[in-house]
CSV table of C-alpha atoms and ligand atoms in Angstrom, one decimal:
chain,number,residue,atom,x,y,z
O,1183,UNK,CA,8.1,0.4,-15.3
O,1184,UNK,CA,5.3,2.5,-14.7
O,1185,UNK,CA,3.2,2.0,-11.5
O,1186,UNK,CA,1.3,4.0,-9.9
O,1187,UNK,CA,2.6,3.1,-6.6
O,1188,UNK,CA,5.8,4.7,-4.1
O,1189,UNK,CA,6.5,1.1,-1.9
O,1190,UNK,CA,5.6,-2.6,-1.7
O,1191,UNK,CA,5.1,-4.2,1.9
O,1192,UNK,CA,5.0,-8.0,1.8
O,1193,UNK,CA,4.0,-10.1,4.3
O,1194,UNK,CA,6.4,-13.1,5.5
O,1195,UNK,CA,4.9,-15.9,6.7
O,1196,UNK,CA,3.1,-17.9,2.8
O,1197,UNK,CA,4.6,-15.0,0.6
O,1198,UNK,CA,8.0,-15.0,0.9
O,1199,UNK,CA,8.4,-18.6,2.1
O,1200,UNK,CA,6.0,-21.1,3.3
O,1201,UNK,CA,6.5,-20.4,7.3
O,1202,UNK,CA,2.6,-20.9,7.2
O,1203,UNK,CA,3.4,-24.8,6.7
O,1204,UNK,CA,5.7,-24.8,10.4
O,1205,UNK,CA,2.9,-23.0,12.3
O,1206,UNK,CA,0.4,-24.9,11.5
O,1207,UNK,CA,2.4,-28.5,11.9
O,1208,UNK,CA,3.2,-26.5,15.1
O,1209,UNK,CA,0.1,-25.4,16.0
O,1210,UNK,CA,-1.7,-28.8,15.2
O,1211,UNK,CA,1.0,-31.1,17.5
O,1212,UNK,CA,-0.2,-27.5,20.1
O,1213,UNK,CA,-3.8,-28.4,20.2
O,1214,UNK,CA,-3.8,-31.8,20.5
O,1215,UNK,CA,-2.1,-32.4,23.3
O,1216,UNK,CA,-5.4,-29.9,24.7
O,1217,UNK,CA,-7.3,-32.3,23.0
O,1218,UNK,CA,-8.8,-29.1,20.6
O,1219,UNK,CA,-10.1,-29.5,17.5
O,1220,UNK,CA,-7.5,-28.4,14.3
O,1221,UNK,CA,-7.3,-28.3,11.0
O,1222,UNK,CA,-6.9,-26.6,8.0
O,1223,UNK,CA,-10.1,-24.4,7.5
O,1224,UNK,CA,-9.6,-23.7,11.2
O,1225,UNK,CA,-6.4,-22.9,10.6
O,1226,UNK,CA,-6.6,-20.2,8.1
O,1227,UNK,CA,-8.4,-18.3,10.9
O,1228,UNK,CA,-5.0,-17.8,12.9
O,1229,UNK,CA,-2.9,-17.0,9.6
O,1230,UNK,CA,-1.6,-13.2,10.2
O,1231,UNK,CA,-2.9,-13.2,14.1
O,1232,UNK,CA,-0.1,-13.7,16.4
O,1233,UNK,CA,1.1,-16.0,19.1
O,1234,UNK,CA,-1.1,-15.4,21.7
O,1235,UNK,CA,-3.7,-14.8,20.0
O,1236,UNK,CA,-3.8,-17.6,18.2
O,1237,UNK,CA,-3.4,-19.5,20.7
O,1238,UNK,CA,-6.3,-18.3,22.9
O,1239,UNK,CA,-8.6,-19.5,19.5
O,1240,UNK,CA,-7.1,-23.1,20.0
O,1241,UNK,CA,-7.8,-22.8,23.5
O,1242,UNK,CA,-11.3,-21.4,23.4
O,1243,UNK,CA,-12.1,-25.1,21.5
O,1244,UNK,CA,-10.2,-27.3,24.1
O,1245,UNK,CA,-12.1,-28.7,27.0
O,1246,UNK,CA,-11.0,-27.1,29.4
O,1247,UNK,CA,-9.9,-23.5,31.0
O,1248,UNK,CA,-6.1,-22.8,31.0
O,1249,UNK,CA,-4.6,-20.1,34.4
O,1250,UNK,CA,-2.3,-17.7,32.3
O,1251,UNK,CA,1.3,-19.3,33.5
O,1252,UNK,CA,0.2,-22.4,31.5
O,1253,UNK,CA,-0.6,-20.8,28.8
O,1254,UNK,CA,2.7,-19.2,28.8
O,1255,UNK,CA,3.9,-22.5,28.8
O,1256,UNK,CA,1.5,-23.6,26.0
O,1257,UNK,CA,3.0,-20.5,24.5
O,1258,UNK,CA,7.0,-21.0,24.6
O,1259,UNK,CA,5.9,-25.0,23.9
O,1260,UNK,CA,4.7,-24.3,20.5
O,1261,UNK,CA,7.7,-21.3,19.8
O,1262,UNK,CA,9.7,-24.4,20.3
O,1263,UNK,CA,8.1,-26.2,18.5
O,1264,UNK,CA,8.3,-23.8,15.6
O,1265,UNK,CA,12.1,-22.3,16.6
O,1266,UNK,CA,13.2,-26.1,15.6
O,1267,UNK,CA,11.1,-26.2,12.5
O,1268,UNK,CA,13.0,-23.2,10.8
O,1269,UNK,CA,16.3,-24.1,11.7
O,1270,UNK,CA,17.1,-25.7,8.6
O,1271,UNK,CA,15.7,-23.1,6.9
O,1272,UNK,CA,17.7,-21.9,4.0
O,1273,UNK,CA,18.0,-19.7,1.1
O,1274,UNK,CA,16.2,-22.2,-1.0
O,1275,UNK,CA,13.4,-22.4,0.9
O,1276,UNK,CA,12.3,-18.9,-0.8
O,1277,UNK,CA,9.0,-19.9,-2.2
O,1278,UNK,CA,8.8,-19.5,-6.0
O,1279,UNK,CA,8.2,-16.1,-7.6
O,1280,UNK,CA,9.0,-14.6,-4.3
O,1281,UNK,CA,12.6,-13.4,-5.0
O,1282,UNK,CA,11.8,-12.5,-8.5
O,1283,UNK,CA,8.8,-10.0,-7.1
O,1284,UNK,CA,11.9,-8.2,-4.8
O,1285,UNK,CA,13.9,-7.6,-7.7
O,1286,UNK,CA,10.8,-6.2,-9.9
O,1287,UNK,CA,10.1,-3.4,-6.6
O,1288,UNK,CA,13.7,-3.0,-6.6
O,1289,UNK,CA,14.5,-2.4,-9.7
O,1290,UNK,CA,11.2,-0.2,-10.4
O,1291,UNK,CA,12.4,1.9,-7.7
O,1292,UNK,CA,10.3,1.8,-5.5
O,1293,UNK,CA,10.6,1.5,-1.2
O,1294,UNK,CA,10.0,-2.6,-0.3
O,1295,UNK,CA,8.8,-3.3,3.6
O,1296,UNK,CA,7.8,-6.2,5.2
O,1297,UNK,CA,5.1,-7.2,7.9
O,1298,UNK,CA,5.3,-9.5,9.9
O,1299,UNK,CA,3.7,-10.1,13.3
O,1300,UNK,CA,6.2,-13.2,14.2
O,1301,UNK,CA,8.8,-12.2,16.2
O,1302,UNK,CA,10.4,-15.1,14.3
O,1303,UNK,CA,10.7,-12.6,11.7
O,1304,UNK,CA,13.9,-11.3,11.4
O,1305,UNK,CA,15.4,-15.5,12.0
O,1306,UNK,CA,13.7,-16.1,9.1
O,1307,UNK,CA,15.4,-13.5,7.1
O,1308,UNK,CA,18.7,-14.2,7.7
O,1309,UNK,CA,18.3,-17.9,7.2
O,1310,UNK,CA,16.8,-17.0,3.6
O,1311,UNK,CA,19.4,-14.3,3.5
O,1312,UNK,CA,17.6,-11.8,2.2
O,1313,UNK,CA,17.6,-8.9,5.5
O,1314,UNK,CA,19.2,-6.3,3.6
O,1315,UNK,CA,16.6,-6.4,0.7
O,1316,UNK,CA,14.6,-4.6,2.4
O,1317,UNK,CA,14.1,-1.0,3.6
O,1318,UNK,CA,11.8,-1.7,6.2
O,1319,UNK,CA,11.1,-4.3,8.8
O,1320,UNK,CA,8.3,-3.4,11.5
O,1321,UNK,CA,9.4,-5.3,14.4
O,1322,UNK,CA,6.7,-6.8,15.6
O,1323,UNK,CA,7.4,-6.2,19.7
O,1324,UNK,CA,7.3,-2.5,18.6
O,1325,UNK,CA,3.2,-3.4,17.2
O,1326,UNK,CA,0.4,-2.8,19.9
O,1327,UNK,CA,-2.1,-4.7,17.8
O,1328,UNK,CA,-2.0,-8.2,15.6
O,1329,UNK,CA,-3.4,-8.0,12.3
O,1330,UNK,CA,-6.4,-7.5,11.2
O,1331,UNK,CA,-5.8,-4.5,13.1
O,1332,UNK,CA,-4.2,-1.9,10.3
O,1333,UNK,CA,-0.9,-1.3,12.6
O,1334,UNK,CA,1.6,-2.8,11.4
O,1335,UNK,CA,0.8,-2.0,7.5
O,1336,UNK,CA,0.3,1.8,8.5
O,1337,UNK,CA,3.4,1.7,10.5
O,1338,UNK,CA,5.9,0.5,7.8
O,1339,UNK,CA,4.0,3.0,5.6
O,1340,UNK,CA,5.3,5.7,7.6
O,1341,UNK,CA,9.0,4.1,8.4
O,1342,UNK,CA,9.1,3.8,4.8
O,1343,UNK,CA,7.3,8.1,4.5
O,1344,UNK,CA,5.5,7.0,2.2
O,1345,UNK,CA,0.7,7.6,2.3
O,1346,UNK,CA,-0.4,4.7,2.7
O,1347,UNK,CA,-2.9,4.6,-1.1
O,1348,UNK,CA,0.5,4.5,-2.6
O,1349,UNK,CA,1.6,1.8,-1.2
O,1350,UNK,CA,0.4,-1.8,-2.7
O,1351,UNK,CA,0.4,-5.1,0.5
O,1352,UNK,CA,1.1,-8.5,-0.5
O,1353,UNK,CA,-0.6,-10.9,2.6
O,1354,UNK,CA,-1.8,-14.7,2.3
O,1355,UNK,CA,-3.9,-14.3,5.3
O,1356,UNK,CA,-7.6,-13.5,5.1
O,1357,UNK,CA,-6.7,-11.2,8.6
O,1358,UNK,CA,-3.4,-9.1,6.8
O,1359,UNK,CA,-5.6,-8.6,3.6
O,1360,UNK,CA,-8.4,-6.8,6.5
O,1361,UNK,CA,-4.9,-4.8,7.8
O,1362,UNK,CA,-4.0,-3.9,4.5
O,1363,UNK,CA,-7.5,-2.5,3.3
O,1364,UNK,CA,-8.3,-1.1,6.8
O,1365,UNK,CA,-5.0,0.5,6.4
O,1366,UNK,CA,-6.5,2.5,3.3
O,1367,UNK,CA,-4.2,0.5,0.5
O,1368,UNK,CA,-4.3,-2.0,-2.0
O,1369,UNK,CA,-4.0,-5.5,-1.2
O,1370,UNK,CA,-2.9,-8.1,-3.2
O,1371,UNK,CA,-3.7,-11.3,-1.9
O,1372,UNK,CA,-1.9,-15.0,-2.4
O,1373,UNK,CA,-3.8,-18.3,-2.1
O,1374,UNK,CA,-7.4,-19.1,-2.2
O,1375,UNK,CA,-10.1,-15.8,-3.1
O,1376,UNK,CA,-12.9,-17.4,-1.5
O,1377,UNK,CA,-10.7,-17.1,2.1
O,1378,UNK,CA,-9.5,-13.6,0.6
O,1379,UNK,CA,-12.5,-12.5,-0.9
O,1380,UNK,CA,-11.3,-8.4,0.7
O,1381,UNK,CA,-8.4,-8.5,-1.6
O,1382,UNK,CA,-7.8,-6.5,-4.8
O,1383,UNK,CA,-7.1,-9.4,-6.5
O,1384,UNK,CA,-6.0,-12.5,-5.9
O,1385,UNK,CA,-2.8,-14.7,-7.5
O,1386,UNK,CA,-2.4,-18.6,-6.6
O,1387,UNK,CA,1.2,-17.8,-5.8
O,1388,UNK,CA,4.1,-15.3,-6.2
O,1389,UNK,CA,5.6,-17.2,-9.3
O,1390,UNK,CA,2.2,-14.5,-10.9
O,1391,UNK,CA,3.5,-11.0,-9.1
O,1392,UNK,CA,3.7,-8.6,-11.6
O,1393,UNK,CA,3.7,-4.7,-10.2
O,1394,UNK,CA,1.8,-4.4,-13.6
O,1395,UNK,CA,-1.0,-5.4,-13.2
O,1396,UNK,CA,-2.0,-3.4,-10.5
G,1876,G6P,C1,2.5,-14.6,11.1
G,1876,G6P,C2,2.1,-15.6,10.9
G,1876,G6P,C3,1.1,-16.8,12.5
G,1876,G6P,C4,1.9,-16.7,13.3
G,1876,G6P,C5,2.7,-15.0,13.8
G,1876,G6P,C6,2.6,-15.0,15.2
G,1876,G6P,O1,1.9,-13.1,11.5
G,1876,G6P,O2,1.5,-16.3,10.1
G,1876,G6P,O3,1.0,-17.8,12.1
G,1876,G6P,O4,1.1,-16.9,14.7
G,1876,G6P,O5,3.5,-14.6,12.6
G,1876,G6P,O6,4.4,-15.7,14.7
G,1876,G6P,P1,5.8,-16.1,16.2
G,1876,G6P,O7,6.4,-16.7,15.2
G,1876,G6P,O8,5.7,-14.6,16.9
G,1876,G6P,O9,5.2,-17.0,16.4
G,1877,MG,MG1,1.3,-14.8,5.9
């Protein structure tokens, strides 16, 4: 396989597995409980954004202000609901094409990284049975800045020992594509080209991922 890249760094939620749907359901219930408007279009702004950052975006549209203690309780409630939803996941919950993509990258001799700001990423990887397929998983707890800041993709590249310009990043979120591009990498968007307009190429699903296209 001829490719100019030395590593591929994948996002998790919405790229490898459909946990983006579970985040949506958990945030929707939380938003309803505080009378904040919430729909799929607004949810796009939350994808790739960390838990407290997402909560702040939701509460900015709620009818009243919330104390820091109340915010922590709301974030915990959302996370408990999310953890209930992911508790039943199995390897069957890998998105179509995701495993084949990981295998293609591995067989081409490239390094594989994971860049997720989720504090539940290791749980999800274990439920899917794919943790050992990654050379490096950036621990969300060590990251100061959530996507769209480039820190998480730059950290993954540094851990893999690969220069950013030799990395391909794969993302389903506008914030994630911004993080990849501002890290100086080539970006693959998975989803809607109108949302992921900063990506170098957008594919409708991981079934369409081919290393040779980049
Ligand atoms: C990912 C998802 C976001 C989620 C964030 C934090 O980036 O795309 O929707 O808010 O992780 O997840 P956590 O599991 O830590 O609440
Ligand atoms: Mg994602």
